[in-house]
mmCIF file with all atom_site columns, C-alpha atoms in Angstrom:
data_model
loop_
_atom_site.group_PDB
_atom_site.id
_atom_site.type_symbol
_atom_site.label_atom_id
_atom_site.label_alt_id
_atom_site.label_comp_id
_atom_site.label_asym_id
_atom_site.label_entity_id
_atom_site.label_seq_id
_atom_site.pdbx_PDB_ins_code
_atom_site.Cartn_x
_atom_site.Cartn_y
_atom_site.Cartn_z
_atom_site.occupancy
_atom_site.B_iso_or_equiv
_atom_site.pdbx_formal_charge
_atom_site.auth_seq_id
_atom_site.auth_comp_id
_atom_site.auth_asym_id
_atom_site.auth_atom_id
_atom_site.pdbx_PDB_model_num
ATOM 1   C CA . UNK A 1 1   ? 28.482 111.987 -5.220  1.00 0.00 ? 1   UNK A CA 1
ATOM 2   C CA . UNK A 1 2   ? 25.801 112.762 -7.797  1.00 0.00 ? 2   UNK A CA 1
ATOM 3   C CA . UNK A 1 3   ? 26.268 112.547 -11.302 1.00 0.00 ? 3   UNK A CA 1
ATOM 4   C CA . UNK A 1 4   ? 24.751 115.713 -12.660 1.00 0.00 ? 4   UNK A CA 1
ATOM 5   C CA . UNK A 1 5   ? 24.505 116.379 -16.149 1.00 0.00 ? 5   UNK A CA 1
ATOM 6   C CA . UNK A 1 6   ? 23.550 119.931 -17.091 1.00 0.00 ? 6   UNK A CA 1
ATOM 7   C CA . UNK A 1 7   ? 20.588 119.675 -19.899 1.00 0.00 ? 7   UNK A CA 1
ATOM 8   C CA . UNK A 1 8   ? 20.543 121.075 -23.110 1.00 0.00 ? 8   UNK A CA 1
ATOM 9   C CA . UNK A 1 9   ? 22.947 121.108 -25.841 1.00 0.00 ? 9   UNK A CA 1
ATOM 10  C CA . UNK A 1 10  ? 26.439 119.427 -26.229 1.00 0.00 ? 10  UNK A CA 1
ATOM 11  C CA . UNK A 1 11  ? 29.100 121.755 -24.286 1.00 0.00 ? 11  UNK A CA 1
ATOM 12  C CA . UNK A 1 12  ? 31.245 124.280 -26.319 1.00 0.00 ? 12  UNK A CA 1
ATOM 13  C CA . UNK A 1 13  ? 34.664 123.873 -24.796 1.00 0.00 ? 13  UNK A CA 1
ATOM 14  C CA . UNK A 1 14  ? 35.850 126.869 -27.161 1.00 0.00 ? 14  UNK A CA 1
ATOM 15  C CA . UNK A 1 15  ? 33.216 129.166 -25.367 1.00 0.00 ? 15  UNK A CA 1
ATOM 16  C CA . UNK A 1 16  ? 34.257 127.739 -21.896 1.00 0.00 ? 16  UNK A CA 1
ATOM 17  C CA . UNK A 1 17  ? 37.597 128.634 -22.445 1.00 0.00 ? 17  UNK A CA 1
ATOM 18  C CA . UNK A 1 18  ? 36.545 132.410 -23.173 1.00 0.00 ? 18  UNK A CA 1
ATOM 19  C CA . UNK A 1 19  ? 34.440 132.432 -20.195 1.00 0.00 ? 19  UNK A CA 1
ATOM 20  C CA . UNK A 1 20  ? 37.172 130.884 -17.974 1.00 0.00 ? 20  UNK A CA 1
ATOM 21  C CA . UNK A 1 21  ? 39.653 133.698 -18.629 1.00 0.00 ? 21  UNK A CA 1
ATOM 22  C CA . UNK A 1 22  ? 39.393 134.636 -15.243 1.00 0.00 ? 22  UNK A CA 1
ATOM 23  C CA . UNK A 1 23  ? 40.056 131.374 -13.793 1.00 0.00 ? 23  UNK A CA 1
ATOM 24  C CA . UNK A 1 24  ? 43.407 131.114 -15.364 1.00 0.00 ? 24  UNK A CA 1
ATOM 25  C CA . UNK A 1 25  ? 44.961 133.292 -12.611 1.00 0.00 ? 25  UNK A CA 1
ATOM 26  C CA . UNK A 1 26  ? 44.766 130.321 -10.271 1.00 0.00 ? 26  UNK A CA 1
ATOM 27  C CA . UNK A 1 27  ? 44.040 127.481 -12.361 1.00 0.00 ? 27  UNK A CA 1
ATOM 28  C CA . UNK A 1 28  ? 46.289 128.291 -15.391 1.00 0.00 ? 28  UNK A CA 1
ATOM 29  C CA . UNK A 1 29  ? 45.191 128.083 -19.000 1.00 0.00 ? 29  UNK A CA 1
ATOM 30  C CA . UNK A 1 30  ? 46.224 124.406 -19.218 1.00 0.00 ? 30  UNK A CA 1
ATOM 31  C CA . UNK A 1 31  ? 44.253 123.650 -15.939 1.00 0.00 ? 31  UNK A CA 1
ATOM 32  C CA . UNK A 1 32  ? 47.676 122.543 -14.087 1.00 0.00 ? 32  UNK A CA 1
ATOM 33  C CA . UNK A 1 33  ? 47.661 125.055 -11.316 1.00 0.00 ? 33  UNK A CA 1
ATOM 34  C CA . UNK A 1 34  ? 50.806 126.744 -10.106 1.00 0.00 ? 34  UNK A CA 1
ATOM 35  C CA . UNK A 1 35  ? 49.662 128.059 -6.573  1.00 0.00 ? 35  UNK A CA 1
ATOM 36  C CA . UNK A 1 36  ? 50.103 125.690 -3.894  1.00 0.00 ? 36  UNK A CA 1
ATOM 37  C CA . UNK A 1 37  ? 46.653 124.858 -2.563  1.00 0.00 ? 37  UNK A CA 1
ATOM 38  C CA . UNK A 1 38  ? 44.540 125.336 -5.645  1.00 0.00 ? 38  UNK A CA 1
ATOM 39  C CA . UNK A 1 39  ? 43.764 122.414 -7.653  1.00 0.00 ? 39  UNK A CA 1
ATOM 40  C CA . UNK A 1 40  ? 44.656 121.081 -11.009 1.00 0.00 ? 40  UNK A CA 1
ATOM 41  C CA . UNK A 1 41  ? 41.568 120.832 -13.276 1.00 0.00 ? 41  UNK A CA 1
ATOM 42  C CA . UNK A 1 42  ? 43.136 119.448 -16.542 1.00 0.00 ? 42  UNK A CA 1
ATOM 43  C CA . UNK A 1 43  ? 41.908 116.061 -17.342 1.00 0.00 ? 43  UNK A CA 1
ATOM 44  C CA . UNK A 1 44  ? 39.224 116.397 -14.307 1.00 0.00 ? 44  UNK A CA 1
ATOM 45  C CA . UNK A 1 45  ? 36.186 114.470 -14.621 1.00 0.00 ? 45  UNK A CA 1
ATOM 46  C CA . UNK A 1 46  ? 33.755 116.678 -16.351 1.00 0.00 ? 46  UNK A CA 1
ATOM 47  C CA . UNK A 1 47  ? 30.546 115.879 -14.333 1.00 0.00 ? 47  UNK A CA 1
ATOM 48  C CA . UNK A 1 48  ? 32.726 116.413 -11.226 1.00 0.00 ? 48  UNK A CA 1
ATOM 49  C CA . UNK A 1 49  ? 33.730 119.742 -12.367 1.00 0.00 ? 49  UNK A CA 1
ATOM 50  C CA . UNK A 1 50  ? 30.031 120.815 -13.184 1.00 0.00 ? 50  UNK A CA 1
ATOM 51  C CA . UNK A 1 51  ? 28.893 119.610 -9.736  1.00 0.00 ? 51  UNK A CA 1
ATOM 52  C CA . UNK A 1 52  ? 31.514 121.544 -7.920  1.00 0.00 ? 52  UNK A CA 1
ATOM 53  C CA . UNK A 1 53  ? 30.646 124.734 -9.859  1.00 0.00 ? 53  UNK A CA 1
ATOM 54  C CA . UNK A 1 54  ? 27.172 124.416 -9.186  1.00 0.00 ? 54  UNK A CA 1
ATOM 55  C CA . UNK A 1 55  ? 27.756 124.034 -5.440  1.00 0.00 ? 55  UNK A CA 1
ATOM 56  C CA . UNK A 1 56  ? 29.965 127.035 -5.561  1.00 0.00 ? 56  UNK A CA 1
ATOM 57  C CA . UNK A 1 57  ? 27.359 129.181 -7.259  1.00 0.00 ? 57  UNK A CA 1
ATOM 58  C CA . UNK A 1 58  ? 24.610 127.894 -4.885  1.00 0.00 ? 58  UNK A CA 1
ATOM 59  C CA . UNK A 1 59  ? 27.473 128.239 -1.885  1.00 0.00 ? 59  UNK A CA 1
ATOM 60  C CA . UNK A 1 60  ? 25.757 126.076 0.718   1.00 0.00 ? 60  UNK A CA 1
ATOM 61  C CA . UNK A 1 61  ? 27.583 122.655 -0.047  1.00 0.00 ? 61  UNK A CA 1
ATOM 62  C CA . UNK A 1 62  ? 30.845 124.180 -0.885  1.00 0.00 ? 62  UNK A CA 1
ATOM 63  C CA . UNK A 1 63  ? 31.691 127.687 1.122   1.00 0.00 ? 63  UNK A CA 1
ATOM 64  C CA . UNK A 1 64  ? 34.714 129.210 -0.219  1.00 0.00 ? 64  UNK A CA 1
ATOM 65  C CA . UNK A 1 65  ? 34.690 133.185 -0.588  1.00 0.00 ? 65  UNK A CA 1
ATOM 66  C CA . UNK A 1 66  ? 36.886 133.089 -3.828  1.00 0.00 ? 66  UNK A CA 1
ATOM 67  C CA . UNK A 1 67  ? 34.850 130.315 -5.625  1.00 0.00 ? 67  UNK A CA 1
ATOM 68  C CA . UNK A 1 68  ? 31.543 131.329 -4.508  1.00 0.00 ? 68  UNK A CA 1
ATOM 69  C CA . UNK A 1 69  ? 32.386 134.752 -6.103  1.00 0.00 ? 69  UNK A CA 1
ATOM 70  C CA . UNK A 1 70  ? 33.683 133.477 -9.243  1.00 0.00 ? 70  UNK A CA 1
ATOM 71  C CA . UNK A 1 71  ? 30.713 131.292 -9.680  1.00 0.00 ? 71  UNK A CA 1
ATOM 72  C CA . UNK A 1 72  ? 27.898 133.512 -8.461  1.00 0.00 ? 72  UNK A CA 1
ATOM 73  C CA . UNK A 1 73  ? 27.444 135.140 -12.150 1.00 0.00 ? 73  UNK A CA 1
ATOM 74  C CA . UNK A 1 74  ? 27.959 131.994 -14.215 1.00 0.00 ? 74  UNK A CA 1
ATOM 75  C CA . UNK A 1 75  ? 24.969 130.243 -16.013 1.00 0.00 ? 75  UNK A CA 1
ATOM 76  C CA . UNK A 1 76  ? 24.056 126.498 -16.384 1.00 0.00 ? 76  UNK A CA 1
ATOM 77  C CA . UNK A 1 77  ? 25.571 126.792 -19.769 1.00 0.00 ? 77  UNK A CA 1
ATOM 78  C CA . UNK A 1 78  ? 28.766 128.547 -18.735 1.00 0.00 ? 78  UNK A CA 1
ATOM 79  C CA . UNK A 1 79  ? 29.286 125.932 -16.340 1.00 0.00 ? 79  UNK A CA 1
ATOM 80  C CA . UNK A 1 80  ? 28.826 122.965 -18.965 1.00 0.00 ? 80  UNK A CA 1
ATOM 81  C CA . UNK A 1 81  ? 31.357 124.987 -21.057 1.00 0.00 ? 81  UNK A CA 1
ATOM 82  C CA . UNK A 1 82  ? 33.947 125.745 -18.877 1.00 0.00 ? 82  UNK A CA 1
ATOM 83  C CA . UNK A 1 83  ? 33.892 122.172 -17.189 1.00 0.00 ? 83  UNK A CA 1
ATOM 84  C CA . UNK A 1 84  ? 34.081 120.653 -20.873 1.00 0.00 ? 84  UNK A CA 1
ATOM 85  C CA . UNK A 1 85  ? 37.120 123.189 -21.574 1.00 0.00 ? 85  UNK A CA 1
ATOM 86  C CA . UNK A 1 86  ? 39.224 122.098 -18.364 1.00 0.00 ? 86  UNK A CA 1
ATOM 87  C CA . UNK A 1 87  ? 38.227 118.285 -18.603 1.00 0.00 ? 87  UNK A CA 1
ATOM 88  C CA . UNK A 1 88  ? 39.990 118.339 -22.198 1.00 0.00 ? 88  UNK A CA 1
ATOM 89  C CA . UNK A 1 89  ? 43.267 119.804 -20.868 1.00 0.00 ? 89  UNK A CA 1
ATOM 90  C CA . UNK A 1 90  ? 46.020 117.424 -20.453 1.00 0.00 ? 90  UNK A CA 1
ATOM 91  C CA . UNK A 1 91  ? 48.253 119.063 -18.225 1.00 0.00 ? 91  UNK A CA 1
ATOM 92  C CA . UNK A 1 92  ? 51.549 117.113 -16.626 1.00 0.00 ? 92  UNK A CA 1
ATOM 93  C CA . UNK A 1 93  ? 50.305 115.731 -13.578 1.00 0.00 ? 93  UNK A CA 1
ATOM 94  C CA . UNK A 1 94  ? 52.178 118.062 -11.215 1.00 0.00 ? 94  UNK A CA 1
ATOM 95  C CA . UNK A 1 95  ? 51.137 116.946 -7.810  1.00 0.00 ? 95  UNK A CA 1
ATOM 96  C CA . UNK A 1 96  ? 53.617 118.058 -5.257  1.00 0.00 ? 96  UNK A CA 1
ATOM 97  C CA . UNK A 1 97  ? 56.995 116.746 -5.244  1.00 0.00 ? 97  UNK A CA 1
ATOM 98  C CA . UNK A 1 98  ? 57.993 117.467 -2.022  1.00 0.00 ? 98  UNK A CA 1
ATOM 99  C CA . UNK A 1 99  ? 60.286 115.528 0.053   1.00 0.00 ? 99  UNK A CA 1
ATOM 100 C CA . UNK A 1 100 ? 58.748 112.773 2.319   1.00 0.00 ? 100 UNK A CA 1
ATOM 101 C CA . UNK A 1 101 ? 58.947 109.231 3.600   1.00 0.00 ? 101 UNK A CA 1
ATOM 102 C CA . UNK A 1 102 ? 58.082 106.603 0.840   1.00 0.00 ? 102 UNK A CA 1
ATOM 103 C CA . UNK B 2 1   ? 42.063 128.927 -1.262  1.00 0.00 ? 1   UNK B CA 1
ATOM 104 C CA . UNK B 2 2   ? 44.124 128.741 1.672   1.00 0.00 ? 2   UNK B CA 1
ATOM 105 C CA . UNK B 2 3   ? 47.257 126.818 1.649   1.00 0.00 ? 3   UNK B CA 1
ATOM 106 C CA . UNK B 2 4   ? 47.214 124.467 4.395   1.00 0.00 ? 4   UNK B CA 1
ATOM 107 C CA . UNK B 2 5   ? 50.198 122.564 5.722   1.00 0.00 ? 5   UNK B CA 1
ATOM 108 C CA . UNK B 2 6   ? 49.550 119.887 8.377   1.00 0.00 ? 6   UNK B CA 1
ATOM 109 C CA . UNK B 2 7   ? 52.476 120.448 10.772  1.00 0.00 ? 7   UNK B CA 1
ATOM 110 C CA . UNK B 2 8   ? 54.668 117.564 11.862  1.00 0.00 ? 8   UNK B CA 1
ATOM 111 C CA . UNK B 2 9   ? 56.662 114.901 10.012  1.00 0.00 ? 9   UNK B CA 1
ATOM 112 C CA . UNK B 2 10  ? 57.004 114.408 6.218   1.00 0.00 ? 10  UNK B CA 1
ATOM 113 C CA . UNK B 2 11  ? 53.665 112.373 4.972   1.00 0.00 ? 11  UNK B CA 1
ATOM 114 C CA . UNK B 2 12  ? 54.340 108.890 4.467   1.00 0.00 ? 12  UNK B CA 1
ATOM 115 C CA . UNK B 2 13  ? 52.581 107.784 1.290   1.00 0.00 ? 13  UNK B CA 1
ATOM 116 C CA . UNK B 2 14  ? 52.590 104.137 2.051   1.00 0.00 ? 14  UNK B CA 1
ATOM 117 C CA . UNK B 2 15  ? 50.645 104.532 5.140   1.00 0.00 ? 15  UNK B CA 1
ATOM 118 C CA . UNK B 2 16  ? 48.615 106.997 3.223   1.00 0.00 ? 16  UNK B CA 1
ATOM 119 C CA . UNK B 2 17  ? 47.827 104.008 0.418   1.00 0.00 ? 17  UNK B CA 1
ATOM 120 C CA . UNK B 2 18  ? 46.881 101.745 3.247   1.00 0.00 ? 18  UNK B CA 1
ATOM 121 C CA . UNK B 2 19  ? 44.560 104.384 4.959   1.00 0.00 ? 19  UNK B CA 1
ATOM 122 C CA . UNK B 2 20  ? 43.084 105.079 1.869   1.00 0.00 ? 20  UNK B CA 1
ATOM 123 C CA . UNK B 2 21  ? 41.992 101.805 0.750   1.00 0.00 ? 21  UNK B CA 1
ATOM 124 C CA . UNK B 2 22  ? 38.201 102.481 1.589   1.00 0.00 ? 22  UNK B CA 1
ATOM 125 C CA . UNK B 2 23  ? 38.542 105.153 -1.272  1.00 0.00 ? 23  UNK B CA 1
ATOM 126 C CA . UNK B 2 24  ? 39.456 103.415 -3.688  1.00 0.00 ? 24  UNK B CA 1
ATOM 127 C CA . UNK B 2 25  ? 35.915 102.063 -4.422  1.00 0.00 ? 25  UNK B CA 1
ATOM 128 C CA . UNK B 2 26  ? 35.159 105.325 -5.863  1.00 0.00 ? 26  UNK B CA 1
ATOM 129 C CA . UNK B 2 27  ? 38.490 106.908 -6.572  1.00 0.00 ? 27  UNK B CA 1
ATOM 130 C CA . UNK B 2 28  ? 40.453 103.796 -7.703  1.00 0.00 ? 28  UNK B CA 1
ATOM 131 C CA . UNK B 2 29  ? 43.612 102.767 -6.254  1.00 0.00 ? 29  UNK B CA 1
ATOM 132 C CA . UNK B 2 30  ? 45.349 105.066 -9.039  1.00 0.00 ? 30  UNK B CA 1
ATOM 133 C CA . UNK B 2 31  ? 43.217 107.854 -8.379  1.00 0.00 ? 31  UNK B CA 1
ATOM 134 C CA . UNK B 2 32  ? 41.450 107.876 -11.855 1.00 0.00 ? 32  UNK B CA 1
ATOM 135 C CA . UNK B 2 33  ? 38.420 107.725 -10.975 1.00 0.00 ? 33  UNK B CA 1
ATOM 136 C CA . UNK B 2 34  ? 35.816 105.506 -13.166 1.00 0.00 ? 34  UNK B CA 1
ATOM 137 C CA . UNK B 2 35  ? 32.427 106.740 -11.736 1.00 0.00 ? 35  UNK B CA 1
ATOM 138 C CA . UNK B 2 36  ? 30.948 109.633 -13.436 1.00 0.00 ? 36  UNK B CA 1
ATOM 139 C CA . UNK B 2 37  ? 31.164 112.695 -11.064 1.00 0.00 ? 37  UNK B CA 1
ATOM 140 C CA . UNK B 2 38  ? 33.715 111.317 -8.951  1.00 0.00 ? 38  UNK B CA 1
ATOM 141 C CA . UNK B 2 39  ? 36.703 113.433 -9.010  1.00 0.00 ? 39  UNK B CA 1
ATOM 142 C CA . UNK B 2 40  ? 40.049 112.251 -10.235 1.00 0.00 ? 40  UNK B CA 1
ATOM 143 C CA . UNK B 2 41  ? 42.950 112.703 -7.458  1.00 0.00 ? 41  UNK B CA 1
ATOM 144 C CA . UNK B 2 42  ? 46.108 111.269 -9.385  1.00 0.00 ? 42  UNK B CA 1
ATOM 145 C CA . UNK B 2 43  ? 48.764 114.104 -9.479  1.00 0.00 ? 43  UNK B CA 1
ATOM 146 C CA . UNK B 2 44  ? 46.355 116.711 -7.702  1.00 0.00 ? 44  UNK B CA 1
ATOM 147 C CA . UNK B 2 45  ? 48.052 119.205 -5.811  1.00 0.00 ? 45  UNK B CA 1
ATOM 148 C CA . UNK B 2 46  ? 48.654 117.830 -2.062  1.00 0.00 ? 46  UNK B CA 1
ATOM 149 C CA . UNK B 2 47  ? 47.887 120.778 -0.382  1.00 0.00 ? 47  UNK B CA 1
ATOM 150 C CA . UNK B 2 48  ? 44.721 120.989 -2.229  1.00 0.00 ? 48  UNK B CA 1
ATOM 151 C CA . UNK B 2 49  ? 43.776 117.567 -1.351  1.00 0.00 ? 49  UNK B CA 1
ATOM 152 C CA . UNK B 2 50  ? 44.784 118.291 2.547   1.00 0.00 ? 50  UNK B CA 1
ATOM 153 C CA . UNK B 2 51  ? 42.466 121.129 2.553   1.00 0.00 ? 51  UNK B CA 1
ATOM 154 C CA . UNK B 2 52  ? 39.550 119.238 0.929   1.00 0.00 ? 52  UNK B CA 1
ATOM 155 C CA . UNK B 2 53  ? 39.712 116.300 3.387   1.00 0.00 ? 53  UNK B CA 1
ATOM 156 C CA . UNK B 2 54  ? 40.062 118.768 6.484   1.00 0.00 ? 54  UNK B CA 1
ATOM 157 C CA . UNK B 2 55  ? 36.791 120.721 5.143   1.00 0.00 ? 55  UNK B CA 1
ATOM 158 C CA . UNK B 2 56  ? 34.866 117.320 4.532   1.00 0.00 ? 56  UNK B CA 1
ATOM 159 C CA . UNK B 2 57  ? 36.116 116.369 7.904   1.00 0.00 ? 57  UNK B CA 1
ATOM 160 C CA . UNK B 2 58  ? 35.058 119.788 9.576   1.00 0.00 ? 58  UNK B CA 1
ATOM 161 C CA . UNK B 2 59  ? 31.508 119.210 7.390   1.00 0.00 ? 59  UNK B CA 1
ATOM 162 C CA . UNK B 2 60  ? 30.694 123.188 7.030   1.00 0.00 ? 60  UNK B CA 1
ATOM 163 C CA . UNK B 2 61  ? 32.681 124.223 4.229   1.00 0.00 ? 61  UNK B CA 1
ATOM 164 C CA . UNK B 2 62  ? 32.156 121.033 2.423   1.00 0.00 ? 62  UNK B CA 1
ATOM 165 C CA . UNK B 2 63  ? 29.058 119.065 2.609   1.00 0.00 ? 63  UNK B CA 1
ATOM 166 C CA . UNK B 2 64  ? 28.668 115.780 1.174   1.00 0.00 ? 64  UNK B CA 1
ATOM 167 C CA . UNK B 2 65  ? 27.092 112.966 3.201   1.00 0.00 ? 65  UNK B CA 1
ATOM 168 C CA . UNK B 2 66  ? 29.389 110.429 1.733   1.00 0.00 ? 66  UNK B CA 1
ATOM 169 C CA . UNK B 2 67  ? 32.667 112.287 2.166   1.00 0.00 ? 67  UNK B CA 1
ATOM 170 C CA . UNK B 2 68  ? 31.847 113.907 5.398   1.00 0.00 ? 68  UNK B CA 1
ATOM 171 C CA . UNK B 2 69  ? 31.363 110.325 6.469   1.00 0.00 ? 69  UNK B CA 1
ATOM 172 C CA . UNK B 2 70  ? 34.581 109.329 5.048   1.00 0.00 ? 70  UNK B CA 1
ATOM 173 C CA . UNK B 2 71  ? 36.540 111.759 6.483   1.00 0.00 ? 71  UNK B CA 1
ATOM 174 C CA . UNK B 2 72  ? 35.140 112.027 9.774   1.00 0.00 ? 72  UNK B CA 1
ATOM 175 C CA . UNK B 2 73  ? 37.374 109.196 11.306  1.00 0.00 ? 73  UNK B CA 1
ATOM 176 C CA . UNK B 2 74  ? 40.520 110.590 9.959   1.00 0.00 ? 74  UNK B CA 1
ATOM 177 C CA . UNK B 2 75  ? 43.457 112.139 11.818  1.00 0.00 ? 75  UNK B CA 1
ATOM 178 C CA . UNK B 2 76  ? 45.661 115.190 10.537  1.00 0.00 ? 76  UNK B CA 1
ATOM 179 C CA . UNK B 2 77  ? 48.297 112.581 10.041  1.00 0.00 ? 77  UNK B CA 1
ATOM 180 C CA . UNK B 2 78  ? 46.013 110.392 7.767   1.00 0.00 ? 78  UNK B CA 1
ATOM 181 C CA . UNK B 2 79  ? 44.784 113.294 5.888   1.00 0.00 ? 79  UNK B CA 1
ATOM 182 C CA . UNK B 2 80  ? 48.506 114.168 5.226   1.00 0.00 ? 80  UNK B CA 1
ATOM 183 C CA . UNK B 2 81  ? 49.500 110.810 4.195   1.00 0.00 ? 81  UNK B CA 1
ATOM 184 C CA . UNK B 2 82  ? 46.389 110.150 2.010   1.00 0.00 ? 82  UNK B CA 1
ATOM 185 C CA . UNK B 2 83  ? 46.899 113.370 -0.051  1.00 0.00 ? 83  UNK B CA 1
ATOM 186 C CA . UNK B 2 84  ? 50.515 112.270 -0.254  1.00 0.00 ? 84  UNK B CA 1
ATOM 187 C CA . UNK B 2 85  ? 49.679 109.042 -1.645  1.00 0.00 ? 85  UNK B CA 1
ATOM 188 C CA . UNK B 2 86  ? 47.254 110.271 -4.061  1.00 0.00 ? 86  UNK B CA 1
ATOM 189 C CA . UNK B 2 87  ? 49.178 113.553 -5.441  1.00 0.00 ? 87  UNK B CA 1
ATOM 190 C CA . UNK B 2 88  ? 51.921 110.943 -6.308  1.00 0.00 ? 88  UNK B CA 1
ATOM 191 C CA . UNK B 2 89  ? 49.749 108.643 -8.360  1.00 0.00 ? 89  UNK B CA 1
ATOM 192 C CA . UNK B 2 90  ? 50.256 109.504 -12.289 1.00 0.00 ? 90  UNK B CA 1
ATOM 193 C CA . UNK B 2 91  ? 47.044 108.095 -13.943 1.00 0.00 ? 91  UNK B CA 1
ATOM 194 C CA . UNK B 2 92  ? 46.214 108.963 -17.632 1.00 0.00 ? 92  UNK B CA 1
ATOM 195 C CA . UNK B 2 93  ? 44.342 111.788 -17.550 1.00 0.00 ? 93  UNK B CA 1
ATOM 196 C CA . UNK B 2 94  ? 40.566 110.402 -18.348 1.00 0.00 ? 94  UNK B CA 1
ATOM 197 C CA . UNK B 2 95  ? 38.132 113.651 -18.342 1.00 0.00 ? 95  UNK B CA 1
ATOM 198 C CA . UNK B 2 96  ? 35.335 112.865 -20.298 1.00 0.00 ? 96  UNK B CA 1
ATOM 199 C CA . UNK B 2 97  ? 35.461 111.998 -23.673 1.00 0.00 ? 97  UNK B CA 1
ATOM 200 C CA . UNK B 2 98  ? 31.704 112.631 -24.329 1.00 0.00 ? 98  UNK B CA 1
ATOM 201 C CA . UNK B 2 99  ? 30.827 114.173 -28.093 1.00 0.00 ? 99  UNK B CA 1
ATOM 202 C CA . UNK B 2 100 ? 30.357 117.682 -27.868 1.00 0.00 ? 100 UNK B CA 1
ATOM 203 C CA . UNK B 2 101 ? 31.171 120.868 -30.193 1.00 0.00 ? 101 UNK B CA 1
ATOM 204 C CA . UNK B 2 102 ? 34.683 122.001 -30.141 1.00 0.00 ? 102 UNK B CA 1
#
């Protein structure tokens, strides 16, 4: 995966939290998703989150009806700030504790 | 995001670990990526990991040269097992500790 760094000033995680309010319905304010199929974002690599949002906004390399629509109005600065916010969250690693062969 | 569940027997996380050996170069054996831009997989939602790998294998909704090639040879069972393996890892949440405005 490419290592994008959105140019400009250091990201503002507090601004990211405000801009990310609409994200919390699925990804939760702490970035640990409570909905099956929705990824945890807490503690995720910041550059990865930036790249994913840029790709959803562009809508070519990542096609998902929900995420393409969510990312469409975001500026580069919004994306940098939101990525910073979620990368700094430290949720419990929830994973999926279903019963399976070990 | 859709909630896919690959049908069949419960996944086998140990088999997933064996099949995922090629993944570890970037995603690390514990699922905490050491390379900027590469996502952490430890503790990620199992259904999300399944969906992501299915999408990379299909190559339409997720286009990434590396991941499309990595996913191409995987069976549904491989994908279920690999998703189970990474979802069960509990790495430290590393995120990105770069210096930015808080």
